[in-house]
PDB file of C-alpha atoms and ligand atoms in Angstrom:
ATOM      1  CA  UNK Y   1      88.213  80.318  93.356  1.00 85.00           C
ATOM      2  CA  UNK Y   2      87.397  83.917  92.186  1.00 94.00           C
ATOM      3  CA  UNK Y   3      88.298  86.179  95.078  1.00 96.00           C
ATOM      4  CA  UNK Y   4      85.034  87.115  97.105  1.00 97.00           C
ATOM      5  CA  UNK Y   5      83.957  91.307  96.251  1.00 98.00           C
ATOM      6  CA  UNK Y   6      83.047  92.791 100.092  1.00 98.00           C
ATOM      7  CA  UNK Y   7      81.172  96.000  99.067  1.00 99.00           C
ATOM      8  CA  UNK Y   8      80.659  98.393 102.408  1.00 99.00           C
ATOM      9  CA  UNK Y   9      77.899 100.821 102.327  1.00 99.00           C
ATOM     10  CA  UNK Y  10      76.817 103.289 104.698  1.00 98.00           C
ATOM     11  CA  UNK Y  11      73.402 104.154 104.697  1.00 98.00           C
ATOM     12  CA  UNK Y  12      71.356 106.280 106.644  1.00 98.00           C
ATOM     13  CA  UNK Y  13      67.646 107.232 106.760  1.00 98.00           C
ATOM     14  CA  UNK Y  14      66.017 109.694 104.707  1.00 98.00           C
ATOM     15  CA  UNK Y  15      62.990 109.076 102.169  1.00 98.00           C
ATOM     16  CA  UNK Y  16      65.153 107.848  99.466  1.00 98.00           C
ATOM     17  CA  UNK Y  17      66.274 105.445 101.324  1.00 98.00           C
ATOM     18  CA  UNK Y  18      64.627 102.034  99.977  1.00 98.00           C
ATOM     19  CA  UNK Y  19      64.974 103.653  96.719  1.00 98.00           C
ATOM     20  CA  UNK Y  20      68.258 103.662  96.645  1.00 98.00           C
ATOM     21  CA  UNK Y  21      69.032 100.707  98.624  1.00 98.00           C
ATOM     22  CA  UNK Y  22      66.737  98.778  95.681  1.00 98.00           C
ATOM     23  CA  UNK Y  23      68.666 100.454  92.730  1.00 98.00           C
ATOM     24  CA  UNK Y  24      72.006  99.120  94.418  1.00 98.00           C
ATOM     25  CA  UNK Y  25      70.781  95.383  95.059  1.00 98.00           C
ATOM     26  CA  UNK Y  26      69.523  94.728  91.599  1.00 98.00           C
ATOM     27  CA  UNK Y  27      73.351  95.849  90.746  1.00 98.00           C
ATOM     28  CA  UNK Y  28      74.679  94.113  93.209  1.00 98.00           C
ATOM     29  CA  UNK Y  29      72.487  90.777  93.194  1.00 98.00           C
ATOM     30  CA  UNK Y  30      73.778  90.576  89.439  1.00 98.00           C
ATOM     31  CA  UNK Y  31      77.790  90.227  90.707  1.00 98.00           C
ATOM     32  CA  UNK Y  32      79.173  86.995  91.715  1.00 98.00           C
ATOM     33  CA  UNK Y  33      80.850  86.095  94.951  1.00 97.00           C
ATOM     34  CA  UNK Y  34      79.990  89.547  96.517  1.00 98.00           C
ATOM     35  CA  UNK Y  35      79.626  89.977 100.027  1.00 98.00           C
ATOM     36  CA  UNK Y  36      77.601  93.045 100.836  1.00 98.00           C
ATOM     37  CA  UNK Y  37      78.131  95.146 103.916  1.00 98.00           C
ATOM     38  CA  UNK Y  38      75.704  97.251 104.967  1.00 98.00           C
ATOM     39  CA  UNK Y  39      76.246  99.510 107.652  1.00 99.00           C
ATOM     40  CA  UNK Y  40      73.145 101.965 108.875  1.00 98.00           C
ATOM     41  CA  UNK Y  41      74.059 104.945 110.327  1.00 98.00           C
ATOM     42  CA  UNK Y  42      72.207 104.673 113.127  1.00 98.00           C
ATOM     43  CA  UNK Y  43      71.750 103.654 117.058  1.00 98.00           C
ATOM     44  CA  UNK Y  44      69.974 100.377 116.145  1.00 98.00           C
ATOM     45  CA  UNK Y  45      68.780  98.854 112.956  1.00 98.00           C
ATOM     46  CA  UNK Y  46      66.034  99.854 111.249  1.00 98.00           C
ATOM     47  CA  UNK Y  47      63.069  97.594 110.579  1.00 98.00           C
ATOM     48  CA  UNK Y  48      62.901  99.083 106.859  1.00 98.00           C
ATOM     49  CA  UNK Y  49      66.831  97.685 106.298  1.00 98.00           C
ATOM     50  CA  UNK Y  50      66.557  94.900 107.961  1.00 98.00           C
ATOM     51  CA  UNK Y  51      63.230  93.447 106.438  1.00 98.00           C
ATOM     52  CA  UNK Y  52      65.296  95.159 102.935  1.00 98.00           C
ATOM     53  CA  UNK Y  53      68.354  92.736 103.521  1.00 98.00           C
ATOM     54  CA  UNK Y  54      65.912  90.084 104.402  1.00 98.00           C
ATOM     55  CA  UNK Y  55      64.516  89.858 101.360  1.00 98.00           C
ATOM     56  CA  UNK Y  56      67.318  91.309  99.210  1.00 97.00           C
ATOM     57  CA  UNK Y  57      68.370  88.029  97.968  1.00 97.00           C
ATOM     58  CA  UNK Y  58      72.503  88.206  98.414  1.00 98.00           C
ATOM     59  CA  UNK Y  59      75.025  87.646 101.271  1.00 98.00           C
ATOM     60  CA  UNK Y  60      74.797  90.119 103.153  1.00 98.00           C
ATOM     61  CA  UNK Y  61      75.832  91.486 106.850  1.00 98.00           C
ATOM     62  CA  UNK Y  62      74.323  94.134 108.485  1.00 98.00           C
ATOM     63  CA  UNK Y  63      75.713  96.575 111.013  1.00 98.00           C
ATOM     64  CA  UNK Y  64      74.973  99.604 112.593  1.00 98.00           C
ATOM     65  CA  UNK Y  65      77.219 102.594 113.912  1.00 98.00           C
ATOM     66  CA  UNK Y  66      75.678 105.645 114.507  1.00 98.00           C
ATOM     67  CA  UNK Y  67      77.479 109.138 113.850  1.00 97.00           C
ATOM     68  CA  UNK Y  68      78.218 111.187 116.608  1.00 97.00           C
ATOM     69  CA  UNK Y  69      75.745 114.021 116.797  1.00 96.00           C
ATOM     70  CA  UNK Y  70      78.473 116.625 116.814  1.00 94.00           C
ATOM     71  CA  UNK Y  71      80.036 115.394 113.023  1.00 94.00           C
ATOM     72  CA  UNK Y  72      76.700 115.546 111.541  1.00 94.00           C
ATOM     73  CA  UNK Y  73      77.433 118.886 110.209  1.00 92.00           C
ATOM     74  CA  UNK Y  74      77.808 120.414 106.348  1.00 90.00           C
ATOM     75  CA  UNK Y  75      81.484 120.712 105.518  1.00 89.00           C
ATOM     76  CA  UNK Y  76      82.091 117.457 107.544  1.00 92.00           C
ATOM     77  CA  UNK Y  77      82.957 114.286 105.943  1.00 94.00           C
ATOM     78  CA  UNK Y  78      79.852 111.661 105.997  1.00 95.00           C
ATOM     79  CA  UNK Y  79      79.764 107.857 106.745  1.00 97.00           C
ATOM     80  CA  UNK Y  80      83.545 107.463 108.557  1.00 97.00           C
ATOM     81  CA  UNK Y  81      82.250 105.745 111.590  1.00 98.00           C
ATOM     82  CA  UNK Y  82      80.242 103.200 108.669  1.00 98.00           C
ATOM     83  CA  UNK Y  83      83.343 102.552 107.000  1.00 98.00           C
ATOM     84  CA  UNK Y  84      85.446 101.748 109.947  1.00 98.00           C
ATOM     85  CA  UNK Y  85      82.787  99.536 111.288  1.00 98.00           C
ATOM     86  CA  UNK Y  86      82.540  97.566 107.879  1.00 98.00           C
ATOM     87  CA  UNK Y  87      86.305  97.397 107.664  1.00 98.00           C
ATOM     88  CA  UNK Y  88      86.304  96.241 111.825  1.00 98.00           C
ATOM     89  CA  UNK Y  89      83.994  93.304 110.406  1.00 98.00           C
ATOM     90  CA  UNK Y  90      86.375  92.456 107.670  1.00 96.00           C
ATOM     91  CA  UNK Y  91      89.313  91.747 109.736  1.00 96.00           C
ATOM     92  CA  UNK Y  92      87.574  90.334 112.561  1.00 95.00           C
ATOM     93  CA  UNK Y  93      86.458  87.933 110.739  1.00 92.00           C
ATOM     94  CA  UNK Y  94      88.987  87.048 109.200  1.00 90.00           C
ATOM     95  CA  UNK Y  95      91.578  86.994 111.981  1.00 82.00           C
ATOM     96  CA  UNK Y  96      91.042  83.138 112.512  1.00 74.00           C
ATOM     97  CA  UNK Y  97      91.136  82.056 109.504  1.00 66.00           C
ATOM     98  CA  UNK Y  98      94.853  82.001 108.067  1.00 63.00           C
ATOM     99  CA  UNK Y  99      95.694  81.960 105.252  1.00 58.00           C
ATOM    100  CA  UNK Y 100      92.766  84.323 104.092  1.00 60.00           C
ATOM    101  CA  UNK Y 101      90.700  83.812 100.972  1.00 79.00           C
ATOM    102  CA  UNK Y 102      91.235  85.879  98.553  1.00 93.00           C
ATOM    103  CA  UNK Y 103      88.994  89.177  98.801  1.00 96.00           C
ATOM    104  CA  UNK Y 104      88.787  92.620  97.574  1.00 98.00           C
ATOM    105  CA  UNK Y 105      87.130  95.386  98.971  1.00 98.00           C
ATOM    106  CA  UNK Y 106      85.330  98.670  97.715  1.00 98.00           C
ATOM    107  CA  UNK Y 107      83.189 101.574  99.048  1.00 98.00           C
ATOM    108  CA  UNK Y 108      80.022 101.203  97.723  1.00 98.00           C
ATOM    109  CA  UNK Y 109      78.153 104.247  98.843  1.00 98.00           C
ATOM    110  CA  UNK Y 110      74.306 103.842  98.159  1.00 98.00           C
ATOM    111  CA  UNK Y 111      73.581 106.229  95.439  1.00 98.00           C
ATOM    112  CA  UNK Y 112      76.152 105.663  92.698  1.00 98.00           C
ATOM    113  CA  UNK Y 113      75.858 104.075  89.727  1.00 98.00           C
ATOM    114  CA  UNK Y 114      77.839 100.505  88.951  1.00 98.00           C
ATOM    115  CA  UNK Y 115      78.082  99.331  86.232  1.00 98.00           C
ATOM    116  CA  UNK Y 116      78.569  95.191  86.231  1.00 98.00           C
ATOM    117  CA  UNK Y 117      82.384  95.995  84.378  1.00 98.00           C
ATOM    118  CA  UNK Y 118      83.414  97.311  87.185  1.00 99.00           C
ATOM    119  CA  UNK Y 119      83.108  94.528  89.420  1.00 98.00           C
ATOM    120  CA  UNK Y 120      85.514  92.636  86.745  1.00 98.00           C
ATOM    121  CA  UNK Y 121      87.847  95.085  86.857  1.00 98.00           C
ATOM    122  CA  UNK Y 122      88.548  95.263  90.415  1.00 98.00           C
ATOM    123  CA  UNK Y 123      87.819  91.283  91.563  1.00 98.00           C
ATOM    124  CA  UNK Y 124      91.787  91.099  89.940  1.00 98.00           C
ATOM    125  CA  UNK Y 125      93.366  93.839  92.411  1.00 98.00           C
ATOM    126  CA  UNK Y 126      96.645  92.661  94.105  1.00 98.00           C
ATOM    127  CA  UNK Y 127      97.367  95.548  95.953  1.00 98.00           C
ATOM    128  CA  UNK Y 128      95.455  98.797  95.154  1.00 98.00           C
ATOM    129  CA  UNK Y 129      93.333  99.352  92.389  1.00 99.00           C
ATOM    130  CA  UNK Y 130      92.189 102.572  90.676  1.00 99.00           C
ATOM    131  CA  UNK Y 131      90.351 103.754  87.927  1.00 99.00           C
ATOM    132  CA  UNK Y 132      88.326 107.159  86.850  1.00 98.00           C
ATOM    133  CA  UNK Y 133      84.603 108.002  88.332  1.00 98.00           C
ATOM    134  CA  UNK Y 134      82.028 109.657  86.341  1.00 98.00           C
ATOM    135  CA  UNK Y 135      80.408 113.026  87.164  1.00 98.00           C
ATOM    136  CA  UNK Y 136      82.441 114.400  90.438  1.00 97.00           C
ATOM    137  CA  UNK Y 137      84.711 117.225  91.341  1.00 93.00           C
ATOM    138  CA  UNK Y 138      82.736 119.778  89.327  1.00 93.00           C
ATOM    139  CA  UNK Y 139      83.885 118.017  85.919  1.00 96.00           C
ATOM    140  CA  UNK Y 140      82.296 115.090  83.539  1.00 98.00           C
ATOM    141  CA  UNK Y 141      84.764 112.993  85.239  1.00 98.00           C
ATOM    142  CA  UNK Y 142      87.948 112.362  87.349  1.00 98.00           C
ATOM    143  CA  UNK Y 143      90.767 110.163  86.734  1.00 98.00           C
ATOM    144  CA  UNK Y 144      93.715 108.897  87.545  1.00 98.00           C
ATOM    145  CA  UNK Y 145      96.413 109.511  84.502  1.00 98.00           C
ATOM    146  CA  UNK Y 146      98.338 106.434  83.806  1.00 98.00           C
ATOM    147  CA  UNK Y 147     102.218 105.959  81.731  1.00 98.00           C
ATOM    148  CA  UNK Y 148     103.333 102.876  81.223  1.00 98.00           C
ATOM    149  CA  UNK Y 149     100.886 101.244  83.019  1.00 98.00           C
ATOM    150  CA  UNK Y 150     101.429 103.569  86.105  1.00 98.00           C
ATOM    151  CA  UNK Y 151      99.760 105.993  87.856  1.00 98.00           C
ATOM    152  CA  UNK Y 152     102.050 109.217  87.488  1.00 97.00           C
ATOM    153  CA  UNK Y 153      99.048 111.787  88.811  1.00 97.00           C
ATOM    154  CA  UNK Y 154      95.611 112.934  88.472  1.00 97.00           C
ATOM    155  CA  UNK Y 155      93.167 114.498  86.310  1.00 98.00           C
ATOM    156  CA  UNK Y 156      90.986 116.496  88.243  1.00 96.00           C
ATOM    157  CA  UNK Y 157      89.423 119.854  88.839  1.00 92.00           C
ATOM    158  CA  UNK Y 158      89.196 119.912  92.863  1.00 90.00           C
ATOM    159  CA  UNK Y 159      92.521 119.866  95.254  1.00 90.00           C
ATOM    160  CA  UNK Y 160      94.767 118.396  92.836  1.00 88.00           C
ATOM    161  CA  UNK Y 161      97.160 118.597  95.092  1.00 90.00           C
ATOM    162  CA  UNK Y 162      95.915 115.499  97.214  1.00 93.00           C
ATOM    163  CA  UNK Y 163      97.742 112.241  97.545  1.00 95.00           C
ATOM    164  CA  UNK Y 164      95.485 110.982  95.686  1.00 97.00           C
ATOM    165  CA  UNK Y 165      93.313 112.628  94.074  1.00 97.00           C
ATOM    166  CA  UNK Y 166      90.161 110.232  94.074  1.00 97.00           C
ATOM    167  CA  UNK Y 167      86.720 109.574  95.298  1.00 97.00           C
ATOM    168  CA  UNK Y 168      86.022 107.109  97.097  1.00 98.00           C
ATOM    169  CA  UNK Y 169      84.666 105.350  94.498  1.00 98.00           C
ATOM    170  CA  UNK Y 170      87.404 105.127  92.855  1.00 98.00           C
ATOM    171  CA  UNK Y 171      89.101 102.239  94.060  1.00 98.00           C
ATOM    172  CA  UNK Y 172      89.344  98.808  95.642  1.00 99.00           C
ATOM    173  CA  UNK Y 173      91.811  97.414  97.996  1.00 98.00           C
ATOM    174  CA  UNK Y 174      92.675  93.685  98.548  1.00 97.00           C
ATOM    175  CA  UNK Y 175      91.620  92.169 101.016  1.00 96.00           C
ATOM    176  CA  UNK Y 176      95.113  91.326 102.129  1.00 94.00           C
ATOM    177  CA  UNK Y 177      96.302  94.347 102.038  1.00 97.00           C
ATOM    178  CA  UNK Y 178      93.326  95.892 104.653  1.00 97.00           C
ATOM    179  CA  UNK Y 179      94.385  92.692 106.896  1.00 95.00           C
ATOM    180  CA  UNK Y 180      98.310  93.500 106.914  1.00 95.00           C
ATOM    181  CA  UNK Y 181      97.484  97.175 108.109  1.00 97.00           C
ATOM    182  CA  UNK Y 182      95.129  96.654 110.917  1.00 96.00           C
ATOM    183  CA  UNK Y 183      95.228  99.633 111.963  1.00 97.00           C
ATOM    184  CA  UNK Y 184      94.612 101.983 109.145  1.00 98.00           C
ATOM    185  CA  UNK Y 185      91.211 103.656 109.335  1.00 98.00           C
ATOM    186  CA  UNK Y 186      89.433 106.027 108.033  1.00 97.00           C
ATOM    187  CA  UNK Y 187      89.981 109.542 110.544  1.00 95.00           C
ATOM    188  CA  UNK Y 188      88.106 112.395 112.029  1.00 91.00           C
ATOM    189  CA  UNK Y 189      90.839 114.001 113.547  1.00 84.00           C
ATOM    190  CA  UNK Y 190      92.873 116.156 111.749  1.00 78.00           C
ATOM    191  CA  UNK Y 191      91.086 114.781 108.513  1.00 78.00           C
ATOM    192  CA  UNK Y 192      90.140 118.023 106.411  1.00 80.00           C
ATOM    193  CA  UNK Y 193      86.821 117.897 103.730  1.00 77.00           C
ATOM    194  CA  UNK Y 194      87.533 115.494 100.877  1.00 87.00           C
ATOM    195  CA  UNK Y 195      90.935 114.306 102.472  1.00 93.00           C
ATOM    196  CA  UNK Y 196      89.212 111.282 103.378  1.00 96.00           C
ATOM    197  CA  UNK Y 197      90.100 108.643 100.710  1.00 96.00           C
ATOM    198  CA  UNK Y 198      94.044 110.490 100.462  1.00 96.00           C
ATOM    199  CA  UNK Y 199      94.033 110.108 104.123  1.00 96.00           C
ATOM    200  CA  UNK Y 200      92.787 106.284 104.186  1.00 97.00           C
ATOM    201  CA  UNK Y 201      94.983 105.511 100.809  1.00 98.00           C
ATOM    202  CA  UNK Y 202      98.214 107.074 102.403  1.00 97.00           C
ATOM    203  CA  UNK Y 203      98.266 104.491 105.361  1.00 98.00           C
ATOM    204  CA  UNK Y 204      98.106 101.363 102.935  1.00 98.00           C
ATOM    205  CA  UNK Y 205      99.997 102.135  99.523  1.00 98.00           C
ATOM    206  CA  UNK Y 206     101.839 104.126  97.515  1.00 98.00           C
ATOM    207  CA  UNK Y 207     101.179 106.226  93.801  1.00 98.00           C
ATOM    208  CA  UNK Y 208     103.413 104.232  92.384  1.00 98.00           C
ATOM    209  CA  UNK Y 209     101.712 100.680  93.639  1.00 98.00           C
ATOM    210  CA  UNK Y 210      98.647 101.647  92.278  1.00 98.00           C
ATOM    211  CA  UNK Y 211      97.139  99.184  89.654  1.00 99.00           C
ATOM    212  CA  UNK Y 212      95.505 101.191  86.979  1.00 98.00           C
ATOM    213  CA  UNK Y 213      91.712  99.439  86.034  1.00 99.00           C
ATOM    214  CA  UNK Y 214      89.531 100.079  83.210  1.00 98.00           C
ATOM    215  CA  UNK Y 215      92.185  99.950  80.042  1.00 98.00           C
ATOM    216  CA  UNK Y 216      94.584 102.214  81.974  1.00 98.00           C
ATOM    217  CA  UNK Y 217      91.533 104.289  83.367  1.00 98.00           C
ATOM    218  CA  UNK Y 218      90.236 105.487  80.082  1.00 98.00           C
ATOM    219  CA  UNK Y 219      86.954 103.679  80.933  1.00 98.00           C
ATOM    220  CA  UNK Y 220      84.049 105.340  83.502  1.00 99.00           C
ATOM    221  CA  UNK Y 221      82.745 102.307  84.852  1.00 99.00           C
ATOM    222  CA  UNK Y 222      81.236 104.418  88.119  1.00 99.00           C
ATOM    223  CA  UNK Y 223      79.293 107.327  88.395  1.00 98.00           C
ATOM    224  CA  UNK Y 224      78.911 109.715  91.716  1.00 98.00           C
ATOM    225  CA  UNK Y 225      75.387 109.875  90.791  1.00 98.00           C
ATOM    226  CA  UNK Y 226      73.644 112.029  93.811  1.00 98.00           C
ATOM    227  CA  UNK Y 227      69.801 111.566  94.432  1.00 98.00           C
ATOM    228  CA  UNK Y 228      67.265 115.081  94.330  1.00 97.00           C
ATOM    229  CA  UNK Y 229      65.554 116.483  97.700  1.00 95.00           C
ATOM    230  CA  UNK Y 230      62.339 114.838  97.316  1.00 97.00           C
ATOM    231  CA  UNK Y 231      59.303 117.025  97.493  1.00 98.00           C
ATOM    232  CA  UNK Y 232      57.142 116.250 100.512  1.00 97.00           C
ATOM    233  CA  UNK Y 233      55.412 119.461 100.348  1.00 97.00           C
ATOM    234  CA  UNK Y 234      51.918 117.699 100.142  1.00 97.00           C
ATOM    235  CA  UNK Y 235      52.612 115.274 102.905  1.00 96.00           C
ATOM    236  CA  UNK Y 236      48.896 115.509 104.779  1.00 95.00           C
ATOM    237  CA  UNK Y 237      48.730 116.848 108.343  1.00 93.00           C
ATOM    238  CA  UNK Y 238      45.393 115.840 109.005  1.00 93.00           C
ATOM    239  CA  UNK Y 239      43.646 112.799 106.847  1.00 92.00           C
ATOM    240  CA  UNK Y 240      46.423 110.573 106.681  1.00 94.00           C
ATOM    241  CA  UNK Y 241      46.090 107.713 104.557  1.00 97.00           C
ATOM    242  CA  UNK Y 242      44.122 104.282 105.919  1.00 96.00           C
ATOM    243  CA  UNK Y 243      47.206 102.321 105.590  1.00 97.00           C
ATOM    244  CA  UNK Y 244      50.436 102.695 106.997  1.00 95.00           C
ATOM    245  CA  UNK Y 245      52.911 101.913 103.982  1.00 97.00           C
ATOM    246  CA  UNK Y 246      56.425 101.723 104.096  1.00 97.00           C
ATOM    247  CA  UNK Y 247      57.951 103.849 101.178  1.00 98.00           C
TER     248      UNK Y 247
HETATM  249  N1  UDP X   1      75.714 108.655 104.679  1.00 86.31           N
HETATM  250  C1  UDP X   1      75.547 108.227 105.993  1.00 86.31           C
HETATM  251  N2  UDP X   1      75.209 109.151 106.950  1.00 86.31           N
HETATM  252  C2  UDP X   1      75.039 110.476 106.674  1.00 86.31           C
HETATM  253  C3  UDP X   1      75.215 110.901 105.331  1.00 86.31           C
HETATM  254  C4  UDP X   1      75.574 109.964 104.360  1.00 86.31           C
HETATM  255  O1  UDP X   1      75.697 107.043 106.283  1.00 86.31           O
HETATM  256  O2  UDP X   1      74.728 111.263 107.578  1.00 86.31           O
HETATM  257  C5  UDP X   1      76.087 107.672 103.639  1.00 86.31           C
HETATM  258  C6  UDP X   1      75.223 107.748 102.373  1.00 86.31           C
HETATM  259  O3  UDP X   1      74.099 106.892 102.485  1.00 86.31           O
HETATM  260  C7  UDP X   1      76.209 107.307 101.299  1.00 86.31           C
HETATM  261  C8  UDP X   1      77.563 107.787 101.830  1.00 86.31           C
HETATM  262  O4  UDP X   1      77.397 107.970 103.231  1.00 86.31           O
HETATM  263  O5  UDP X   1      76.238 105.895 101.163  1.00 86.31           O
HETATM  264  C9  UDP X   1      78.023 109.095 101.212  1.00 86.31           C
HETATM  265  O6  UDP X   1      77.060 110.085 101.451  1.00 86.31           O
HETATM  266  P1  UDP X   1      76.512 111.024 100.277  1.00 86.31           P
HETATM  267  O7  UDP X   1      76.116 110.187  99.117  1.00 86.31           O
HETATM  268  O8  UDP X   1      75.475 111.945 100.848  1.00 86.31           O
HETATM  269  O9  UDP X   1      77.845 111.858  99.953  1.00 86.31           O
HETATM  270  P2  UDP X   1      78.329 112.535  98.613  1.00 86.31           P
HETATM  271  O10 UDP X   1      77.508 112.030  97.475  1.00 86.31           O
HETATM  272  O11 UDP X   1      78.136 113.979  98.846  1.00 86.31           O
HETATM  273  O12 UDP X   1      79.757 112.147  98.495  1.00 86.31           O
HETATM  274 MN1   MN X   2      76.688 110.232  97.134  1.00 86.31          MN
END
């Protein structure tokens, strides 16, 4: 059987939200054998996401983790209590159920850009899989650079001197792989800006274990797309509308 995709995204409120969260189901819906896990950042969840994943029309599971008030903060990084929630899920699950089925996950975070190739590429990961991301970094695109069919380092403009010099992304792990590990997780502590996916990659592989996607990443099959502020400027005060309408 083709190995199930789990796809963790954090989410959190804002008045994209439904937007986005559309934009990334009609991608998603279109993959299959995906399992989509949705995590809201949040104390409970919402009635908007959960009416959203009601009615998005895929398996999906969702959770809720809510970040601590004091890492909600520029500089910090966003959505590690999501991810460690979705990835709890994952091997809870699957705890009772040896041998595992086969499974790959990936970071989905709510406003990139997928394109359906990608999901090819990485439902064949063994171990680790990379492969370059579109428009992050402060260049057209990052990527890993690849001899011989391995990684040997990275092309990118920001902190090349990371493990591993990717967003998140930027790659997919197997399933098996985040079960033999239990404990690695994605950390606050000691964690510095951007460190997160070196930080995360460091406890379950190596460089040279890396399985290089997308014709030896020469392909950009993802972009870090990031949504515009909207402009709420002429939100009314006083005559609200007759109907309360969920946006
Ligand atoms: N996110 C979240 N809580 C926050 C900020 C972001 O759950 O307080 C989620 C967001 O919905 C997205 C992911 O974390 O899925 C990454 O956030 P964002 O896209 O803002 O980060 P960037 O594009 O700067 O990497
Ligand atoms: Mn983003």
């Amino acid at each position: 059987a083709l190995p199930t995709i789990y796809a963790i995204t954090p989410t959190y409120s804002r008045p994209v939200q439904k937007a986005e969260l559309t934009r990334l189901a009609n991608t998603l819906r279109q993959v299959s054998r995906l399992h989509w896990i949705l995590v809201e950042d949040a104390a409970a969840r919402s009635e908007l996401v959960s009416r959203f994943v009601a009615a998005a029309g895929l398996p999906c599971t969702h959770l809720h983790v809510p970040t601590p008030r004091r890492y909600k903060r520029p500089g910090l990084p966003r959505a590690t209590e999501q991810r460690n929630a979705g990835l709890a899920w994952l091997r809870q699950r699957h705890q009772h159920l040896p041998p595992p089925q086969p499974g790959v996950l990936f970071f989905a975070d709510d406003d990139n850009t997928y394109s359906l190739e990608l999901f090819h590429e990485m439902r064949t990961t063994r171990k680790v899989s990379v492969w370059p991301v579109g428009l992050v970094g402060g260049r057209r695109y990052e990527r890993p650079v690849v001899e011989n069919g391995k990684v040997v380092g990275w092309y990118t403009g920001w902190r090349a001197d990371r493990p591993f010099a990717i967003d998140m992304a930027g790659f997919a792990v197997s399933l098996q792989v985040i079960l033999s590990h239990p404990k690695a997780v994605f950390k606050r502590r000691g964690s510095q800006p951007g460190m997160q996916e070196s930080d995360f990659l460091k406890q379950i592989t190596t460089v040279e274990e890396l399985e290089p996607k997308a014709n030896n990443c020469t392909k950009v099959l993802v972009w870090h797309t990031r949504t515009e502020k909207v402009n709420l400027a002429n939100e009314p005060k006083y005559h609200l509308d007759t109907v309360n309408i969920e946006v």
